[in-house]
CSV table of C-alpha atoms and ligand atoms in Angstrom, one decimal:
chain,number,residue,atom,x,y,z
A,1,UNK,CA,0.0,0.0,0.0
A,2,UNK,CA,1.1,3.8,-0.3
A,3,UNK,CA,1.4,6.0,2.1
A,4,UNK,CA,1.7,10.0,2.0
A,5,UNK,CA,3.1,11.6,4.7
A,6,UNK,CA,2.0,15.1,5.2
A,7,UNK,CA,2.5,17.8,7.5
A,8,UNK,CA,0.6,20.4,9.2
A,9,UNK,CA,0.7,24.4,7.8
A,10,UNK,CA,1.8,26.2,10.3
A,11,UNK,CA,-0.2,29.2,11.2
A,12,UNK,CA,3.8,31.5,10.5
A,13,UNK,CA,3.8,30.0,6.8
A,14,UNK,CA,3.8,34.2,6.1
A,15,UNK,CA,7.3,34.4,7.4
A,16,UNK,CA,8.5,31.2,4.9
A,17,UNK,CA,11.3,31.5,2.5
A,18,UNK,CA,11.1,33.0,-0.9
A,19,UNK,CA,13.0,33.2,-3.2
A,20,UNK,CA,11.7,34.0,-7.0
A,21,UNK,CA,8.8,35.8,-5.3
A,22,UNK,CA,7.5,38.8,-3.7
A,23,UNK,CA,5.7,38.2,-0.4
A,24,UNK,CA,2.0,38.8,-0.2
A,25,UNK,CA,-0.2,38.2,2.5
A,26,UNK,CA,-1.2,34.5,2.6
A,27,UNK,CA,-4.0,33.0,4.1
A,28,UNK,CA,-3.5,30.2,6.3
A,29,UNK,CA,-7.0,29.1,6.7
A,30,UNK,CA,-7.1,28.9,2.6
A,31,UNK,CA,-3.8,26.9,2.7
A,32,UNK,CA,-5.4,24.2,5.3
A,33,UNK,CA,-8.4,23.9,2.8
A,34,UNK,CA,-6.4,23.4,-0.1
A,35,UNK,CA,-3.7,21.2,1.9
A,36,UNK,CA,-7.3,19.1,3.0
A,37,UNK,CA,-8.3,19.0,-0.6
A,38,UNK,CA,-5.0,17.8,-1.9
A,39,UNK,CA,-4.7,15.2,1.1
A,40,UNK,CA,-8.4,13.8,-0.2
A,41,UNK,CA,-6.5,13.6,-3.8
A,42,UNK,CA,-4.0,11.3,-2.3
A,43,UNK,CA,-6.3,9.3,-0.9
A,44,UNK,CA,-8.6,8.9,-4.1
A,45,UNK,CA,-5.3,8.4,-5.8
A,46,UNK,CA,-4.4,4.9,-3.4
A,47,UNK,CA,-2.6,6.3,-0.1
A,48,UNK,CA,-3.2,5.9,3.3
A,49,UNK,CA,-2.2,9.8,4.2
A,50,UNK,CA,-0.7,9.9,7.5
A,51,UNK,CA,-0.4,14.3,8.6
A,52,UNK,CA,2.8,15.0,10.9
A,53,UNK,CA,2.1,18.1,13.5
A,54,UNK,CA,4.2,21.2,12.7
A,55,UNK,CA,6.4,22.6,15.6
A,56,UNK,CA,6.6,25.6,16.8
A,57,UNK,CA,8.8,28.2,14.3
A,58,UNK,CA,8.3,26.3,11.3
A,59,UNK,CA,6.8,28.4,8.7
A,60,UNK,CA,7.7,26.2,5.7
A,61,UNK,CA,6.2,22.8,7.2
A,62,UNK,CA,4.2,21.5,4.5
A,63,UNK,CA,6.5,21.4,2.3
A,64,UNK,CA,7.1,18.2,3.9
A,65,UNK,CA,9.1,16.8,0.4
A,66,UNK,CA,12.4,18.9,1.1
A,67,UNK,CA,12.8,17.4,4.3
A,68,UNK,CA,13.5,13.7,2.8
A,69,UNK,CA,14.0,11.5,-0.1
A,70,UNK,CA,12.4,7.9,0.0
A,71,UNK,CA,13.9,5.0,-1.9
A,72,UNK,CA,12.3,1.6,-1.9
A,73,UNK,CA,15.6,0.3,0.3
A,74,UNK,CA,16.7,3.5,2.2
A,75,UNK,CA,15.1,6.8,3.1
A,76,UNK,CA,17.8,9.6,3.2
A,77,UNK,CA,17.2,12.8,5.9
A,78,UNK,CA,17.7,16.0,4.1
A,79,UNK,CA,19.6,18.7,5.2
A,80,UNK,CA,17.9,21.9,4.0
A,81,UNK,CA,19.6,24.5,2.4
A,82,UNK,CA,18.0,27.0,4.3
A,83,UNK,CA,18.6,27.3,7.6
A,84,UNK,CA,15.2,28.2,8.6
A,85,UNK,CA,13.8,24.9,7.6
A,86,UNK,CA,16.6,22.5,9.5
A,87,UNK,CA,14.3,22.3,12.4
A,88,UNK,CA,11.5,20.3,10.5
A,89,UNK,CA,14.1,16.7,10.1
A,90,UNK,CA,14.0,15.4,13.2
A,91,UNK,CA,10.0,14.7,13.0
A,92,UNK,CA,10.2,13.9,9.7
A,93,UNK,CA,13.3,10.9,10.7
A,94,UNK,CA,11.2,9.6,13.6
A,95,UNK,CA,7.9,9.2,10.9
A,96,UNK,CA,10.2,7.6,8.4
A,97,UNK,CA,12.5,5.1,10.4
A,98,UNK,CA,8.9,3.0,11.2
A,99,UNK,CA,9.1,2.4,7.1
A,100,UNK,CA,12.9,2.7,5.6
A,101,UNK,CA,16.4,2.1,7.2
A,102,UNK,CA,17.5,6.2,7.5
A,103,UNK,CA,20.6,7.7,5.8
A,104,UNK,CA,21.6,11.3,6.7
A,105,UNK,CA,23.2,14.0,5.1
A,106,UNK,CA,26.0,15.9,7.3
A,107,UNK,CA,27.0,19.3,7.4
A,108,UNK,CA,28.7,20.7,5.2
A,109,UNK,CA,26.3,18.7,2.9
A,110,UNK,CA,22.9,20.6,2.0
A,111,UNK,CA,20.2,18.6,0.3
A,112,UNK,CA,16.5,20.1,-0.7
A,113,UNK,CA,14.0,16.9,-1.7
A,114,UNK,CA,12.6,19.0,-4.1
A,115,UNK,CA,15.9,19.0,-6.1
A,116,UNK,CA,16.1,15.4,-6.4
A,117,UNK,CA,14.0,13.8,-9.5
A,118,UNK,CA,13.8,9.7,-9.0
A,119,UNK,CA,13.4,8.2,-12.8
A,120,UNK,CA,13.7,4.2,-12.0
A,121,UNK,CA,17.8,4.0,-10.7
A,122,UNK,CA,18.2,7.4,-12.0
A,123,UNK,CA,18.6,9.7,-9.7
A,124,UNK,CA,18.9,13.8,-11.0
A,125,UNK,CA,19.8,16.0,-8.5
A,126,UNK,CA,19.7,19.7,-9.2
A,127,UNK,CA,23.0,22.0,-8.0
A,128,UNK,CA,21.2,24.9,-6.7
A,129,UNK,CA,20.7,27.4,-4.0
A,130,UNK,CA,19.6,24.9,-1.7
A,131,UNK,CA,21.9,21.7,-2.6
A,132,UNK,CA,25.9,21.6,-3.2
A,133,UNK,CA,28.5,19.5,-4.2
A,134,UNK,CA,28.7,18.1,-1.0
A,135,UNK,CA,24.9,16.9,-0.2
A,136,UNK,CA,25.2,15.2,-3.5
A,137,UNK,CA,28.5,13.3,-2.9
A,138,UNK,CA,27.0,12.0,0.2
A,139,UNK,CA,24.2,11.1,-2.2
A,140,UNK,CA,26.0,9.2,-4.5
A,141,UNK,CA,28.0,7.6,-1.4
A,142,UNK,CA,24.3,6.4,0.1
A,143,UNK,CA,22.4,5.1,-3.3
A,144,UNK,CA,25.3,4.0,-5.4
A,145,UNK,CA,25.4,0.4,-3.5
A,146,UNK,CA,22.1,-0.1,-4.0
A,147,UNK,CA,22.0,0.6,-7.9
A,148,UNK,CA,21.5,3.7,-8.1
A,149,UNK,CA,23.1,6.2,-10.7
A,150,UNK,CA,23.4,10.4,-9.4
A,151,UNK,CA,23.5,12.5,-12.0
A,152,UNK,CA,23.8,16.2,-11.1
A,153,UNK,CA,21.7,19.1,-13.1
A,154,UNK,CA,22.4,22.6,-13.0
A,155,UNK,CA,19.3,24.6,-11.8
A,156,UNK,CA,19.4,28.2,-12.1
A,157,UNK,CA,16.4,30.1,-13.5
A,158,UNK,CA,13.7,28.9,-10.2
A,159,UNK,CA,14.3,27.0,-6.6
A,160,UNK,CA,14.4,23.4,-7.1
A,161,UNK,CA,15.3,21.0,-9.9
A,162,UNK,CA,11.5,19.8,-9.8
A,163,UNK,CA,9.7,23.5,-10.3
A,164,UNK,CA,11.3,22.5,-14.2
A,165,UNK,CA,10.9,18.7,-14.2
A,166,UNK,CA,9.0,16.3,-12.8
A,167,UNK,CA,7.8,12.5,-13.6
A,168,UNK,CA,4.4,12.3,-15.0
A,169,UNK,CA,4.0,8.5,-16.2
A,170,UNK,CA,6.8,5.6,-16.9
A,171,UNK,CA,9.7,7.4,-18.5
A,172,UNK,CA,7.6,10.5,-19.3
A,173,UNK,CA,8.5,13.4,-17.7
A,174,UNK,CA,6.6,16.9,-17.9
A,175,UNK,CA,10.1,19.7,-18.3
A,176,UNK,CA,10.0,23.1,-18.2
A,177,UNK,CA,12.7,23.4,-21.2
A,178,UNK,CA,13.6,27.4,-20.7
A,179,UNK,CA,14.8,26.2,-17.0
A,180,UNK,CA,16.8,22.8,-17.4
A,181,UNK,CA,19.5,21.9,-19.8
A,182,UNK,CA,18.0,19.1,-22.1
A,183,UNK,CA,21.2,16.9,-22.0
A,184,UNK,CA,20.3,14.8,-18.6
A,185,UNK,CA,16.7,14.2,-20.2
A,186,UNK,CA,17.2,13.7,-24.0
A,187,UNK,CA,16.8,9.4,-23.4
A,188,UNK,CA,12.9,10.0,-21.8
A,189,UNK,CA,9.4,11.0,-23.3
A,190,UNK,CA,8.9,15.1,-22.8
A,191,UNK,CA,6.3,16.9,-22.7
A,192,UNK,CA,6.4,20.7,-22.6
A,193,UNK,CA,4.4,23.1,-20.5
A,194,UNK,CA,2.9,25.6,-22.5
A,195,UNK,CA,5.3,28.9,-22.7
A,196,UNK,CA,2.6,31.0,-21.0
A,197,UNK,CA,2.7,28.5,-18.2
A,198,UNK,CA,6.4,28.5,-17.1
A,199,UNK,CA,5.8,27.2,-13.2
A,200,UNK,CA,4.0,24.6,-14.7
A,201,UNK,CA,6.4,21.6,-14.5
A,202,UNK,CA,5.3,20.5,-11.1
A,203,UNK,CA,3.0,17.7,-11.3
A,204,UNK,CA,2.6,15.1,-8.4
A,205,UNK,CA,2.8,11.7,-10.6
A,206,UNK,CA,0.8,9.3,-7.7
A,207,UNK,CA,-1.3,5.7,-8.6
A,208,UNK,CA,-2.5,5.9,-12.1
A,209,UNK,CA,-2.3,9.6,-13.0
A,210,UNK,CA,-1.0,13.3,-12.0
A,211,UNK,CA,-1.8,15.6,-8.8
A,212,UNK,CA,-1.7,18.6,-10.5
A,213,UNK,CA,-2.4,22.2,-10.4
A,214,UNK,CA,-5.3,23.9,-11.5
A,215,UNK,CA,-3.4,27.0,-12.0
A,216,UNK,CA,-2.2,25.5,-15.4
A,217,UNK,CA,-5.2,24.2,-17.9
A,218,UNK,CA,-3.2,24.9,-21.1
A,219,UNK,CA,-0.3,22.7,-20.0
A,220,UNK,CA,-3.1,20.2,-18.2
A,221,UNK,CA,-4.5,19.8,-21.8
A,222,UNK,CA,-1.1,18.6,-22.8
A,223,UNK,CA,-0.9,16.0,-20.4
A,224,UNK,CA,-4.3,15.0,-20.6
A,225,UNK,CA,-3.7,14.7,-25.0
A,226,UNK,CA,-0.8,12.3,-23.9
A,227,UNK,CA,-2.8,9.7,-22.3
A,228,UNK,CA,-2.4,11.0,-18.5
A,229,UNK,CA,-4.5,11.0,-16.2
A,230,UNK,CA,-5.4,14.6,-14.5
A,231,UNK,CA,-6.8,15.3,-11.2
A,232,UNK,CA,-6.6,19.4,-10.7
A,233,UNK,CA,-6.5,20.9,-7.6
A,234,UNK,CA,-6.3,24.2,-6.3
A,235,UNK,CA,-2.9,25.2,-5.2
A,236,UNK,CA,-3.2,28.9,-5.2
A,237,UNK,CA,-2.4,30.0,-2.0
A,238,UNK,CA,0.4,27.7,-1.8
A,239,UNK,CA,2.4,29.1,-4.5
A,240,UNK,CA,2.3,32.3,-3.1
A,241,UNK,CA,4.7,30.3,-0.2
A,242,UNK,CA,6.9,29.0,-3.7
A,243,UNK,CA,5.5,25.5,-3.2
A,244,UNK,CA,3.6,23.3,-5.6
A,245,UNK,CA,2.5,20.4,-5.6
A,246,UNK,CA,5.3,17.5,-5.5
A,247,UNK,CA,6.6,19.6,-1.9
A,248,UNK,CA,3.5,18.6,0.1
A,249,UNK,CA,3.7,15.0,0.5
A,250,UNK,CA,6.4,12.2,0.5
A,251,UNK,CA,4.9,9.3,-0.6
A,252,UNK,CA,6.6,5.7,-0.3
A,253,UNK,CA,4.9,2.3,-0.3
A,254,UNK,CA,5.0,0.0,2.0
A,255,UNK,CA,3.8,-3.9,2.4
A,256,UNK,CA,2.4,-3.8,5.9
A,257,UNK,CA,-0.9,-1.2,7.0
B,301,CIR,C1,11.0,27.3,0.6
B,301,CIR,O1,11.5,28.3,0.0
B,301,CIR,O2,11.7,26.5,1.1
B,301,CIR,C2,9.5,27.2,0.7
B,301,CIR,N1,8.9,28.5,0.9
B,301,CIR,C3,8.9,26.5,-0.5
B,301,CIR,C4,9.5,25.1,-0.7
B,301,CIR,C5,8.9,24.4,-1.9
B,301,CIR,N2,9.4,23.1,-1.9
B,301,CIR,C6,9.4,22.4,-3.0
B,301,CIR,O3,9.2,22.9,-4.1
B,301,CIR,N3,9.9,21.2,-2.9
């Protein structure tokens, strides 16, 4: 069975990091709804959703994703490139070691989940403002016994290496190609997102189809005209935190309830 582990908004998500935007006001009581709304997604889509409490001071908590990366053998503990957000691990370790022997990565290593893409035993990992050279040795040092190959991306133009590609079927991956060099990609199925639509890479690929924004019909049409399945939700209020959809859940299956 799957299971999607989520975690509470916190009611100081206004003070969360940004980086491509400017803040606005955000309402917290719209980003429960649409966190609620999204969990009911998951659930339609196969997983048992299982919602971790934030802690105090942790504005960015739902975006639950950058905190860890799950592998079927291993789950390896993020360390968040911004500092803010290195508070939200050690709830996140204690959920996850019930599931997946845990791997850690150590200072001076920093790691955002949302900058690692997971295509079968590829695993992408964007160089960006929140991951370096180091989190992503330690990467390779953790998932290279087990199969896995690292291949680093450069990510320059938004935050993460998934706000410009994510996986959207079996080798079929949704790209935003403005924002990631086509070189690491050029062996899978693409789809563009439609060039009014730039944040539109971000699609939760979950059971049989996409979790997906609602923000973004034009590129939703292109996924839909290649054969995959679309459930929109609304998302609104969490983008104006820089979050999508991938960054709200970790998902990871497991063979006991
Ligand atoms: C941050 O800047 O860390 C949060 N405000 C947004 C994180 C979004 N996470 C993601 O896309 N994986």
């Amino acid at each position: 069975m799957l299971v999607a582990i989520t975690r509470e908004v916190s009611l100081a998500i206004g003070r969360c990091e940004l980086t491509h935007l400017r803040r606005e006001t955000i309402d917290v009581e719209r980003v429960r709804a649409e966190q609620r709304a999204y969990e009911a997604a998951l659930a339609v889509a196969g997983c048992r959703v299982e919602r971790l409490e934030a802690g105090p001071d942790m504005p960015d908590s739902v975006f639950v994703e950058d905190t860890a990366i799950v592998f079927d053998e291993l789950a390896i503990l993020a360390r968040p490139g911004a500092e803010s957000r290195r508070t939200e691990t050690p709830a996140v370790a204690t959920a996850l070691r019930r599931y997946r022997p845990l791997c850690t990565i150590e200072a001076p290593g920093t790691v955002d989940g949302g900058d690692v893409l997971v295509v079968g035993r590829r695993v992408f990992v964007g160089r960006s403002r929140r991951t370096n050279e180091a989190g992503i040795d330690q990467m390779q040092c953790a998932l290279e016994p087990h199969g896995y190959q690292v291949e680093p991306v450069d990510v320059s133009h938004c935050l993460h290496l998934k706000s410009a590609v994510t996986a959207v079927g079996d080798g079929l991956l949704l790209t935003n190609p403005a924002w990631v060099p086509p070189g690491p990609f050029r062996s899978f199925d693409r789809i563009e997102v439609h060039p009014d639509e730039p944040w539109a890479a971000n699609a939760l690929w979950v059971g049989d189809g996409v979790i997906y924004p609602a923000a973004w019909p034009r590129t939703g049409e292109r996924l839909e005209t290649r054969g995959v399945k679309v459930c929109t939700v609304e998302a609104s209020e969490l983008a104006k935190a820089e979050g999508a959809v991938t960054c709200c859940s970790l998902i990871l299956e497991t063979k006991t309830d």
